[in-house]
CSV table of C-alpha atoms in Angstrom, one decimal:
chain,number,residue,atom,x,y,z
U,1,UNK,CA,36.3,-7.6,36.3
U,2,UNK,CA,36.0,-10.3,39.0
U,3,UNK,CA,33.0,-12.6,39.6
U,4,UNK,CA,31.7,-10.5,42.6
U,5,UNK,CA,31.6,-7.4,40.4
U,6,UNK,CA,29.9,-9.2,37.6
U,7,UNK,CA,27.2,-10.5,40.0
U,8,UNK,CA,26.6,-7.0,41.4
U,9,UNK,CA,26.2,-5.6,37.9
U,10,UNK,CA,23.9,-8.4,36.8
U,11,UNK,CA,21.7,-8.1,39.9
U,12,UNK,CA,21.4,-4.3,39.6
U,13,UNK,CA,20.5,-4.5,35.9
U,14,UNK,CA,17.8,-7.2,36.5
U,15,UNK,CA,16.2,-5.2,39.3
U,16,UNK,CA,16.1,-2.0,37.2
U,17,UNK,CA,14.8,-3.8,34.1
U,18,UNK,CA,12.0,-5.3,36.1
U,19,UNK,CA,11.0,-1.9,37.2
U,20,UNK,CA,11.0,-0.5,33.7
U,21,UNK,CA,7.9,1.2,32.5
U,22,UNK,CA,6.8,3.3,29.6
U,23,UNK,CA,5.9,6.9,30.3
U,24,UNK,CA,3.7,9.4,28.4
U,25,UNK,CA,0.2,9.2,26.9
U,26,UNK,CA,-1.1,6.2,25.0
U,27,UNK,CA,-0.8,6.6,21.2
U,28,UNK,CA,-4.1,7.6,19.5
U,29,UNK,CA,-5.7,4.9,17.4
U,30,UNK,CA,-6.8,6.1,14.0
U,31,UNK,CA,-10.3,5.1,12.9
U,32,UNK,CA,-11.8,4.8,9.4
U,33,UNK,CA,-15.2,6.2,8.7
U,34,UNK,CA,-17.8,3.5,8.4
U,35,UNK,CA,-19.6,5.2,5.6
U,36,UNK,CA,-16.4,5.1,3.5
U,37,UNK,CA,-15.9,1.4,3.7
U,38,UNK,CA,-18.8,0.1,1.7
U,39,UNK,CA,-19.5,0.2,-2.1
U,40,UNK,CA,-18.6,3.3,-4.0
U,41,UNK,CA,-21.3,5.7,-5.1
U,42,UNK,CA,-20.0,5.5,-8.6
U,43,UNK,CA,-19.9,1.7,-8.7
U,44,UNK,CA,-23.4,1.7,-10.0
U,45,UNK,CA,-22.1,2.5,-13.5
U,46,UNK,CA,-21.9,-0.3,-16.0
U,47,UNK,CA,-18.4,0.9,-16.9
U,48,UNK,CA,-17.0,-0.5,-13.6
U,49,UNK,CA,-17.4,-3.7,-11.6
U,50,UNK,CA,-17.2,-4.4,-7.9
U,51,UNK,CA,-14.5,-7.1,-8.4
U,52,UNK,CA,-11.2,-6.5,-6.6
U,53,UNK,CA,-9.0,-3.9,-8.2
U,54,UNK,CA,-6.1,-5.1,-10.2
U,55,UNK,CA,-2.5,-4.4,-9.2
U,56,UNK,CA,-1.2,-4.6,-12.7
U,57,UNK,CA,-4.1,-2.5,-14.1
U,58,UNK,CA,-2.2,-1.4,-17.2
U,59,UNK,CA,-2.4,-5.0,-18.5
U,60,UNK,CA,-6.1,-4.6,-18.9
U,61,UNK,CA,-5.4,-2.5,-22.0
U,62,UNK,CA,-3.7,-5.6,-23.6
U,63,UNK,CA,-1.1,-3.3,-25.1
U,64,UNK,CA,2.5,-4.7,-25.3
U,65,UNK,CA,4.0,-1.3,-25.9
U,66,UNK,CA,2.4,0.2,-22.8
U,67,UNK,CA,3.5,-2.9,-20.8
U,68,UNK,CA,7.0,-2.4,-21.8
U,69,UNK,CA,7.1,1.3,-21.1
U,70,UNK,CA,5.7,0.9,-17.6
U,71,UNK,CA,8.1,-1.9,-16.8
U,72,UNK,CA,11.0,0.3,-18.0
U,73,UNK,CA,9.7,3.3,-15.9
U,74,UNK,CA,9.4,1.1,-12.8
U,75,UNK,CA,13.0,0.0,-13.3
U,76,UNK,CA,14.8,3.1,-14.5
U,77,UNK,CA,12.8,6.1,-13.2
U,78,UNK,CA,15.0,8.5,-11.3
U,79,UNK,CA,12.4,9.6,-8.8
U,80,UNK,CA,11.8,6.0,-7.9
U,81,UNK,CA,15.5,5.5,-7.4
U,82,UNK,CA,15.7,8.6,-5.1
U,83,UNK,CA,12.7,7.3,-3.1
U,84,UNK,CA,14.4,3.9,-2.7
U,85,UNK,CA,17.6,5.5,-1.6
U,86,UNK,CA,15.7,7.6,1.0
U,87,UNK,CA,14.1,4.4,2.3
U,88,UNK,CA,17.6,2.8,2.7
U,89,UNK,CA,18.7,5.8,4.6
U,90,UNK,CA,15.7,5.7,7.0
U,91,UNK,CA,16.2,2.0,7.5
U,92,UNK,CA,19.8,2.7,8.4
U,93,UNK,CA,18.5,5.2,11.0
U,94,UNK,CA,16.3,2.4,12.4
U,95,UNK,CA,19.4,0.2,12.8
U,96,UNK,CA,21.1,3.0,14.6
U,97,UNK,CA,18.2,3.4,17.0
U,98,UNK,CA,18.1,-0.4,17.7
U,99,UNK,CA,21.8,-0.2,18.6
U,100,UNK,CA,20.7,1.9,21.6
U,101,UNK,CA,19.5,-1.4,23.2
U,102,UNK,CA,23.0,-2.7,23.3
U,103,UNK,CA,25.9,-1.9,25.6
U,104,UNK,CA,28.5,0.5,24.4
U,105,UNK,CA,32.1,-0.5,24.7
U,106,UNK,CA,35.4,1.4,24.6
U,107,UNK,CA,38.8,-0.3,24.4
U,108,UNK,CA,41.8,1.9,25.2
U,109,UNK,CA,45.5,1.6,25.4
U,110,UNK,CA,47.9,4.3,26.5
U,111,UNK,CA,51.6,5.0,27.0
U,112,UNK,CA,52.7,8.0,29.0
U,113,UNK,CA,56.2,9.3,29.9
U,114,UNK,CA,56.2,12.0,32.6
U,115,UNK,CA,58.4,13.9,34.9
U,116,UNK,CA,57.2,15.7,38.0
U,117,UNK,CA,58.2,19.2,38.8
U,118,UNK,CA,60.5,19.9,41.8
U,119,UNK,CA,58.0,22.7,42.8
U,120,UNK,CA,55.2,20.1,43.4
U,121,UNK,CA,57.6,17.6,45.0
U,122,UNK,CA,59.4,19.3,48.0
U,123,UNK,CA,60.8,16.0,49.1
U,124,UNK,CA,63.1,16.0,46.1
U,125,UNK,CA,65.3,18.6,47.7
U,126,UNK,CA,65.5,20.5,44.5
U,127,UNK,CA,67.0,17.5,42.7
U,128,UNK,CA,65.8,16.7,39.2
U,129,UNK,CA,63.2,13.9,39.4
U,130,UNK,CA,63.4,10.8,37.2
U,131,UNK,CA,61.2,10.3,34.1
U,132,UNK,CA,58.5,7.7,34.7
U,133,UNK,CA,56.9,5.5,32.0
U,134,UNK,CA,53.3,4.4,32.5
U,135,UNK,CA,51.5,1.7,30.5
U,136,UNK,CA,47.8,1.2,30.6
U,137,UNK,CA,45.2,-0.9,28.9
U,138,UNK,CA,41.5,-1.2,29.6
U,139,UNK,CA,37.9,-1.9,28.5
U,140,UNK,CA,34.9,0.2,29.5
U,141,UNK,CA,31.3,-1.0,29.2
U,142,UNK,CA,28.2,1.2,29.6
U,143,UNK,CA,24.6,0.2,29.3
U,144,UNK,CA,21.6,2.5,29.6
U,145,UNK,CA,18.8,0.9,31.6
U,146,UNK,CA,15.7,1.7,29.6
U,147,UNK,CA,13.7,2.2,32.8
U,148,UNK,CA,11.2,4.7,31.3
U,149,UNK,CA,11.3,3.2,27.7
U,150,UNK,CA,13.2,6.1,26.2
U,151,UNK,CA,15.3,3.8,24.0
U,152,UNK,CA,12.3,1.5,23.1
U,153,UNK,CA,10.2,4.6,22.2
U,154,UNK,CA,13.0,5.9,20.0
U,155,UNK,CA,13.1,2.5,18.2
U,156,UNK,CA,9.3,2.5,17.7
U,157,UNK,CA,9.5,6.0,16.2
U,158,UNK,CA,12.3,5.0,13.9
U,159,UNK,CA,10.4,1.8,12.9
U,160,UNK,CA,7.4,4.0,12.1
U,161,UNK,CA,9.6,6.4,10.1
U,162,UNK,CA,10.9,3.4,8.1
U,163,UNK,CA,7.3,2.2,7.4
U,164,UNK,CA,6.3,5.8,6.3
U,165,UNK,CA,9.3,5.9,3.9
U,166,UNK,CA,8.4,2.5,2.5
U,167,UNK,CA,4.9,3.8,1.8
U,168,UNK,CA,6.3,7.0,0.3
U,169,UNK,CA,8.2,4.8,-2.2
U,170,UNK,CA,5.0,3.0,-3.1
U,171,UNK,CA,3.3,6.4,-3.6
U,172,UNK,CA,6.0,7.3,-6.1
U,173,UNK,CA,5.7,3.9,-7.8
U,174,UNK,CA,2.0,4.3,-8.3
U,175,UNK,CA,2.5,7.8,-9.6
U,176,UNK,CA,5.2,6.8,-12.0
U,177,UNK,CA,3.1,3.9,-13.4
U,178,UNK,CA,0.1,6.2,-13.9
U,179,UNK,CA,2.0,9.1,-15.4
U,180,UNK,CA,3.8,6.8,-17.8
U,181,UNK,CA,0.5,5.4,-19.0
U,182,UNK,CA,-0.9,9.0,-19.2
U,183,UNK,CA,2.1,10.2,-21.2
U,184,UNK,CA,1.8,7.3,-23.6
U,185,UNK,CA,-2.0,7.8,-24.0
U,186,UNK,CA,-1.5,11.5,-24.5
U,187,UNK,CA,1.0,10.8,-27.3
U,188,UNK,CA,-1.4,8.4,-29.0
U,189,UNK,CA,-4.4,10.8,-28.5
U,190,UNK,CA,-2.5,13.7,-30.0
U,191,UNK,CA,-1.6,11.6,-33.0
U,192,UNK,CA,-5.3,10.6,-33.4
U,193,UNK,CA,-6.4,14.2,-33.3
U,194,UNK,CA,-3.7,15.1,-35.8
U,195,UNK,CA,-5.0,12.4,-38.1
U,196,UNK,CA,-8.6,13.8,-37.8
U,197,UNK,CA,-7.3,17.3,-38.6
U,198,UNK,CA,-5.4,16.0,-41.6
U,199,UNK,CA,-8.5,14.2,-42.9
U,200,UNK,CA,-10.5,17.4,-42.5
U,201,UNK,CA,-7.8,19.4,-44.3
U,202,UNK,CA,-7.9,16.9,-47.2
U,203,UNK,CA,-11.7,17.3,-47.4
U,204,UNK,CA,-11.5,21.1,-47.2
U,205,UNK,CA,-8.7,21.2,-49.8
U,206,UNK,CA,-11.0,19.4,-52.2
U,207,UNK,CA,-13.8,21.9,-51.5
U,208,UNK,CA,-11.3,24.8,-52.2
U,209,UNK,CA,-10.4,23.2,-55.5
U,210,UNK,CA,-14.0,22.8,-56.4
U,211,UNK,CA,-14.9,26.4,-55.6
U,212,UNK,CA,-11.9,27.6,-57.5
U,213,UNK,CA,-12.8,25.5,-60.6
U,214,UNK,CA,-16.3,26.9,-60.5
U,215,UNK,CA,-15.0,30.4,-60.3
U,216,UNK,CA,-12.6,29.8,-63.1
U,217,UNK,CA,-15.5,28.3,-65.2
U,218,UNK,CA,-17.6,31.4,-64.6
U,219,UNK,CA,-20.3,29.7,-62.5
U,220,UNK,CA,-18.8,30.4,-59.0
U,221,UNK,CA,-17.9,33.5,-57.1
U,222,UNK,CA,-15.0,34.8,-55.1
U,223,UNK,CA,-16.9,34.9,-51.8
U,224,UNK,CA,-17.3,31.1,-51.9
U,225,UNK,CA,-13.6,30.7,-52.6
U,226,UNK,CA,-12.6,33.0,-49.8
U,227,UNK,CA,-14.9,31.2,-47.3
U,228,UNK,CA,-13.5,27.8,-48.3
U,229,UNK,CA,-9.9,28.9,-48.0
U,230,UNK,CA,-10.7,30.5,-44.6
U,231,UNK,CA,-12.1,27.2,-43.3
U,232,UNK,CA,-9.1,25.3,-44.7
U,233,UNK,CA,-6.5,27.6,-43.1
U,234,UNK,CA,-8.4,27.6,-39.8
U,235,UNK,CA,-8.1,23.8,-39.7
U,236,UNK,CA,-4.4,24.0,-40.7
U,237,UNK,CA,-3.9,26.3,-37.7
U,238,UNK,CA,-5.0,23.6,-35.3
U,239,UNK,CA,-2.2,21.3,-36.4
U,240,UNK,CA,0.9,23.0,-34.8
U,241,UNK,CA,-0.6,23.0,-31.2
U,242,UNK,CA,-1.5,19.3,-31.6
U,243,UNK,CA,2.0,18.5,-32.8
U,244,UNK,CA,3.5,20.4,-29.9
U,245,UNK,CA,1.1,18.5,-27.5
U,246,UNK,CA,2.2,15.2,-29.0
U,247,UNK,CA,5.9,16.1,-28.7
U,248,UNK,CA,5.5,17.3,-25.1
U,249,UNK,CA,3.8,14.0,-24.1
U,250,UNK,CA,6.5,12.0,-25.9
U,251,UNK,CA,9.3,13.9,-24.2
U,252,UNK,CA,7.5,13.5,-20.8
U,253,UNK,CA,7.3,9.8,-21.5
U,254,UNK,CA,11.1,9.7,-22.2
U,255,UNK,CA,11.8,11.4,-18.9
U,256,UNK,CA,9.6,9.0,-16.9
U,257,UNK,CA,11.4,6.0,-18.4
U,258,UNK,CA,14.8,7.4,-17.7
U,259,UNK,CA,15.6,8.5,-21.3
U,260,UNK,CA,16.5,11.8,-23.0
U,261,UNK,CA,14.1,13.3,-25.4
U,262,UNK,CA,16.3,12.2,-28.3
U,263,UNK,CA,15.8,8.6,-27.1
U,264,UNK,CA,12.0,8.8,-26.9
U,265,UNK,CA,10.1,5.6,-27.7
U,266,UNK,CA,9.6,5.2,-31.5
U,267,UNK,CA,6.7,2.8,-30.8
U,268,UNK,CA,4.9,5.5,-28.8
U,269,UNK,CA,5.7,8.1,-31.5
U,270,UNK,CA,3.9,6.0,-34.1
U,271,UNK,CA,0.9,5.2,-32.0
U,272,UNK,CA,-2.3,6.4,-33.7
U,273,UNK,CA,-5.0,5.8,-31.1
U,274,UNK,CA,-5.2,5.8,-27.3
U,275,UNK,CA,-5.3,2.4,-25.5
U,276,UNK,CA,-8.8,1.1,-25.1
U,277,UNK,CA,-10.4,-1.1,-22.5
U,278,UNK,CA,-12.6,-4.0,-23.5
U,279,UNK,CA,-14.1,-4.7,-20.0
U,280,UNK,CA,-15.4,-2.8,-17.0
U,281,UNK,CA,-12.8,-1.5,-14.6
U,282,UNK,CA,-12.7,-3.6,-11.3
U,283,UNK,CA,-12.8,-1.1,-8.4
U,284,UNK,CA,-13.6,-3.2,-5.3
U,285,UNK,CA,-15.0,-1.2,-2.4
U,286,UNK,CA,-14.0,1.5,0.1
U,287,UNK,CA,-12.6,-0.8,2.7
U,288,UNK,CA,-10.2,-2.5,0.2
U,289,UNK,CA,-9.3,1.0,-1.2
U,290,UNK,CA,-8.2,2.3,2.2
U,291,UNK,CA,-6.3,-0.8,3.0
U,292,UNK,CA,-4.5,-0.6,-0.3
U,293,UNK,CA,-3.7,3.2,-0.6
U,294,UNK,CA,-0.1,3.7,0.5
U,295,UNK,CA,-0.7,7.4,1.3
U,296,UNK,CA,-3.2,6.3,4.0
U,297,UNK,CA,-0.8,3.8,5.4
U,298,UNK,CA,2.0,6.4,5.3
U,299,UNK,CA,-0.2,8.8,7.3
U,300,UNK,CA,-0.8,6.1,9.8
U,301,UNK,CA,2.9,5.3,10.2
U,302,UNK,CA,3.7,9.0,10.7
U,303,UNK,CA,1.0,9.2,13.4
U,304,UNK,CA,2.7,6.2,15.1
U,305,UNK,CA,6.1,7.9,14.9
U,306,UNK,CA,4.7,11.2,16.3
U,307,UNK,CA,3.1,9.3,19.2
U,308,UNK,CA,6.3,7.4,20.0
U,309,UNK,CA,8.2,10.7,20.1
U,310,UNK,CA,5.8,12.0,22.8
U,311,UNK,CA,7.0,9.0,24.9
U,312,UNK,CA,10.6,9.9,24.2
U,313,UNK,CA,10.1,13.5,25.2
U,314,UNK,CA,8.2,12.5,28.4
U,315,UNK,CA,11.0,10.1,29.4
U,316,UNK,CA,13.4,13.2,29.6
U,317,UNK,CA,11.5,14.2,32.7
U,318,UNK,CA,12.8,11.2,34.5
U,319,UNK,CA,16.4,10.2,35.5
U,320,UNK,CA,18.7,8.5,33.1
U,321,UNK,CA,20.3,5.4,34.6
U,322,UNK,CA,23.3,3.7,33.2
U,323,UNK,CA,25.2,0.6,34.4
U,324,UNK,CA,28.9,0.9,33.8
U,325,UNK,CA,31.9,-1.2,34.3
U,326,UNK,CA,35.6,-1.1,33.4
U,327,UNK,CA,38.6,-3.3,33.9
U,328,UNK,CA,42.2,-2.8,33.0
U,329,UNK,CA,45.7,-2.8,34.0
U,330,UNK,CA,48.3,-0.1,34.7
U,331,UNK,CA,52.0,-0.7,35.0
U,332,UNK,CA,55.3,1.0,35.0
U,333,UNK,CA,56.5,-1.6,32.6
U,334,UNK,CA,54.8,-3.2,29.6
U,335,UNK,CA,55.6,-6.6,30.8
U,336,UNK,CA,53.7,-6.1,34.0
U,337,UNK,CA,50.3,-5.3,32.3
U,338,UNK,CA,49.0,-8.7,33.0
U,339,UNK,CA,49.9,-9.0,36.7
U,340,UNK,CA,47.1,-9.2,39.2
U,341,UNK,CA,48.7,-6.5,41.3
U,342,UNK,CA,48.4,-4.1,38.5
U,343,UNK,CA,44.8,-4.9,37.6
U,344,UNK,CA,42.0,-2.5,38.3
U,345,UNK,CA,38.2,-2.6,37.9
U,346,UNK,CA,35.1,-0.5,38.7
U,347,UNK,CA,31.4,-1.2,38.5
U,348,UNK,CA,28.2,0.6,39.4
U,349,UNK,CA,25.2,2.5,38.3
U,350,UNK,CA,25.2,6.1,37.1
U,351,UNK,CA,22.1,8.2,37.7
U,352,UNK,CA,21.7,11.6,36.0
U,353,UNK,CA,18.7,13.9,36.3
U,354,UNK,CA,18.6,17.3,34.8
U,355,UNK,CA,16.3,19.3,37.0
U,356,UNK,CA,17.3,22.7,35.6
U,357,UNK,CA,16.0,21.7,32.1
U,358,UNK,CA,12.6,20.5,33.2
U,359,UNK,CA,10.9,23.5,31.5
U,360,UNK,CA,12.7,22.6,28.2
U,361,UNK,CA,11.5,19.0,28.6
U,362,UNK,CA,7.9,20.0,29.2
U,363,UNK,CA,8.0,22.3,26.2
U,364,UNK,CA,9.3,19.4,24.0
U,365,UNK,CA,6.5,17.2,25.3
U,366,UNK,CA,3.9,19.9,24.3
U,367,UNK,CA,5.6,20.2,20.9
U,368,UNK,CA,5.5,16.4,20.3
U,369,UNK,CA,1.9,16.2,21.5
U,370,UNK,CA,0.9,18.9,19.0
U,371,UNK,CA,2.7,17.1,16.2
U,372,UNK,CA,0.7,14.0,17.1
U,373,UNK,CA,-2.5,15.9,16.9
U,374,UNK,CA,-1.4,17.2,13.5
U,375,UNK,CA,-0.5,13.7,12.4
U,376,UNK,CA,-3.9,12.4,13.4
U,377,UNK,CA,-5.7,15.2,11.6
U,378,UNK,CA,-3.5,14.5,8.5
U,379,UNK,CA,-4.5,10.8,8.7
U,380,UNK,CA,-8.2,11.7,8.8
U,381,UNK,CA,-7.8,14.1,5.9
U,382,UNK,CA,-5.8,11.6,3.8
U,383,UNK,CA,-8.6,9.0,4.2
U,384,UNK,CA,-11.2,11.6,3.1
U,385,UNK,CA,-9.1,12.7,0.1
U,386,UNK,CA,-8.6,9.0,-0.9
U,387,UNK,CA,-12.4,8.5,-1.0
U,388,UNK,CA,-13.0,11.8,-2.7
U,389,UNK,CA,-10.4,11.2,-5.4
U,390,UNK,CA,-11.9,7.8,-6.2
U,391,UNK,CA,-15.5,8.9,-6.3
U,392,UNK,CA,-14.5,11.9,-8.4
U,393,UNK,CA,-12.6,9.7,-10.8
U,394,UNK,CA,-15.5,7.3,-11.1
U,395,UNK,CA,-18.0,10.2,-11.8
U,396,UNK,CA,-15.7,11.8,-14.4
U,397,UNK,CA,-15.1,8.5,-16.2
U,398,UNK,CA,-18.8,7.5,-16.3
U,399,UNK,CA,-19.9,11.0,-17.5
U,400,UNK,CA,-17.2,11.2,-20.1
U,401,UNK,CA,-18.4,7.8,-21.5
U,402,UNK,CA,-21.9,9.2,-21.8
U,403,UNK,CA,-20.5,12.3,-23.5
U,404,UNK,CA,-18.5,10.2,-26.0
U,405,UNK,CA,-21.6,8.3,-26.9
U,406,UNK,CA,-23.5,11.5,-27.6
U,407,UNK,CA,-20.5,12.9,-29.6
U,408,UNK,CA,-20.4,9.7,-31.7
U,409,UNK,CA,-24.0,10.1,-32.6
U,410,UNK,CA,-23.4,13.8,-33.3
U,411,UNK,CA,-20.5,13.0,-35.5
U,412,UNK,CA,-22.5,10.4,-37.5
U,413,UNK,CA,-25.3,12.9,-38.0
U,414,UNK,CA,-22.8,15.6,-39.1
U,415,UNK,CA,-21.3,13.3,-41.6
U,416,UNK,CA,-24.7,12.5,-43.0
U,417,UNK,CA,-25.6,16.2,-43.2
U,418,UNK,CA,-22.3,17.0,-45.0
U,419,UNK,CA,-22.9,14.3,-47.6
U,420,UNK,CA,-26.5,15.4,-48.2
U,421,UNK,CA,-25.6,19.1,-48.4
U,422,UNK,CA,-23.0,18.3,-51.0
U,423,UNK,CA,-25.5,16.3,-53.1
U,424,UNK,CA,-28.0,19.1,-52.9
U,425,UNK,CA,-25.4,21.6,-53.9
U,426,UNK,CA,-24.4,19.5,-56.8
U,427,UNK,CA,-28.1,19.3,-57.8
U,428,UNK,CA,-28.4,23.1,-57.4
U,429,UNK,CA,-30.9,22.9,-54.5
U,430,UNK,CA,-28.6,24.5,-51.9
U,431,UNK,CA,-26.1,27.2,-51.8
U,432,UNK,CA,-22.4,26.6,-51.2
U,433,UNK,CA,-22.7,28.3,-47.8
U,434,UNK,CA,-24.8,25.3,-46.7
U,435,UNK,CA,-22.0,22.9,-47.8
U,436,UNK,CA,-19.4,25.0,-46.1
U,437,UNK,CA,-21.4,25.2,-42.9
U,438,UNK,CA,-22.0,21.4,-42.8
U,439,UNK,CA,-18.4,20.6,-43.4
U,440,UNK,CA,-17.4,23.0,-40.6
U,441,UNK,CA,-19.9,21.2,-38.4
U,442,UNK,CA,-18.4,17.8,-39.4
U,443,UNK,CA,-14.9,19.0,-38.7
U,444,UNK,CA,-15.9,20.2,-35.2
U,445,UNK,CA,-17.7,17.0,-34.5
U,446,UNK,CA,-14.7,14.9,-35.5
U,447,UNK,CA,-12.3,17.0,-33.4
U,448,UNK,CA,-14.7,16.9,-30.4
U,449,UNK,CA,-15.0,13.1,-30.6
U,450,UNK,CA,-11.2,12.7,-30.9
U,451,UNK,CA,-10.8,14.9,-27.8
U,452,UNK,CA,-13.4,12.9,-25.9
U,453,UNK,CA,-11.6,9.6,-26.8
U,454,UNK,CA,-8.5,11.1,-25.3
U,455,UNK,CA,-10.3,12.3,-22.2
U,456,UNK,CA,-11.9,8.8,-21.6
U,457,UNK,CA,-8.4,7.3,-21.4
U,458,UNK,CA,-7.2,10.1,-19.2
U,459,UNK,CA,-10.1,9.5,-16.8
U,460,UNK,CA,-9.5,5.8,-16.8
U,461,UNK,CA,-5.9,6.3,-15.8
U,462,UNK,CA,-6.9,8.8,-13.1
U,463,UNK,CA,-9.3,6.1,-11.7
U,464,UNK,CA,-6.6,3.5,-11.7
U,465,UNK,CA,-4.3,5.9,-9.9
U,466,UNK,CA,-6.9,6.7,-7.3
U,467,UNK,CA,-7.4,3.0,-6.7
U,468,UNK,CA,-3.7,2.7,-6.0
U,469,UNK,CA,-3.1,0.0,-8.6
U,470,UNK,CA,0.3,-1.5,-8.6
U,471,UNK,CA,0.5,-1.9,-4.8
U,472,UNK,CA,-0.7,-5.0,-3.0
U,473,UNK,CA,0.3,-4.8,0.6
U,474,UNK,CA,2.3,-2.8,3.1
U,475,UNK,CA,6.0,-3.1,2.4
U,476,UNK,CA,8.0,-4.5,5.3
U,477,UNK,CA,10.1,-1.8,7.0
U,478,UNK,CA,12.3,-4.5,8.5
U,479,UNK,CA,13.5,-5.6,5.1
């Protein structure tokens, strides 16, 4: 390509670029409800504080086993690995979209041997025409002038998709951390409930022995023995479901940490009580929550992607303009490919405009606009759900703490009643039915307290998950 051709191409490109403009509606700006950015309703409880929420919330339990399990899950969980791979794929799509800003090139080389037909060459007089060898080399360059920002809007949509995929990875990371802690806590809680049941069985077994000795000694009766044995077997029947619950939690924990059930954590298997907090949970406020929640940021990124695709669809209503150029050489002999006489070039703009498809283009614009409206509604709903989940978790946690306090008092009173009823029975002041009833009440109080202890930890983890702990700032989609 000579200097005159290059100057023409450069001048044409500059003029078109100066005229470039974006088409389509302006992207909607999502807004956050003012009422949701202040202090939480549930932050008035003494069980929480308004300090900034912790990213590494699980360390508040000061439990080395839990720390190790969550670190293992964040490193080896398969769902996390899949989400990370999906992010890599989306980022590759972003790189592909960015390549649309660059010229496309095509280098070619060809050799052709041909012979014309005497039918198409009357001047040959019917004589056989000679074979002709043709050599050709060339370079073609094409560049789309982004006059109506179709390429740039495509890049913006791909960039937003990458941001949404990065947030999706963080959603999975938060879920994996929370579910790992929950599985570990469930394992510990089941073991604690099993221990309560076993203590109750031991107490009830002694009662059965006592009633049997009294019967054998002639001072008891078969009804008391039957009642004592029924209470004992009823408690024994509660053990298998608790053991199944413990094993299920343990196997769930193994899966979360990338292990088979046979490789389940022995430390978790031997845990006898759920992890406990020794301080109020820092929760921050609504504004910090909405800035930290990756699902909110994911919804915002999807809205940006949908809005950019409206611009892409709108650009299809306008002509597509490309600047192209080619240079090469064609010769009857390979040694003549570099000769000036055999050189060729072309340069100029190409304008294409598909008038017959304008109805299709307008339909696509409407479709993209509707998807933007849906993305905006999804963003608004995601914000509301984030606030609702957090307030619900705060309320559930505070009320379960109150319930646990009441159950502890009830359990202490039940233990006192059981001890006194046994003393009165031994002194002949009460019937054995009173002893049996008080022991049954104590067993129920023990079981209810153990279940509440488990529920407290479950609600703590639900609150940490709602607060999006383990995530500090928006990941960089450019990385």
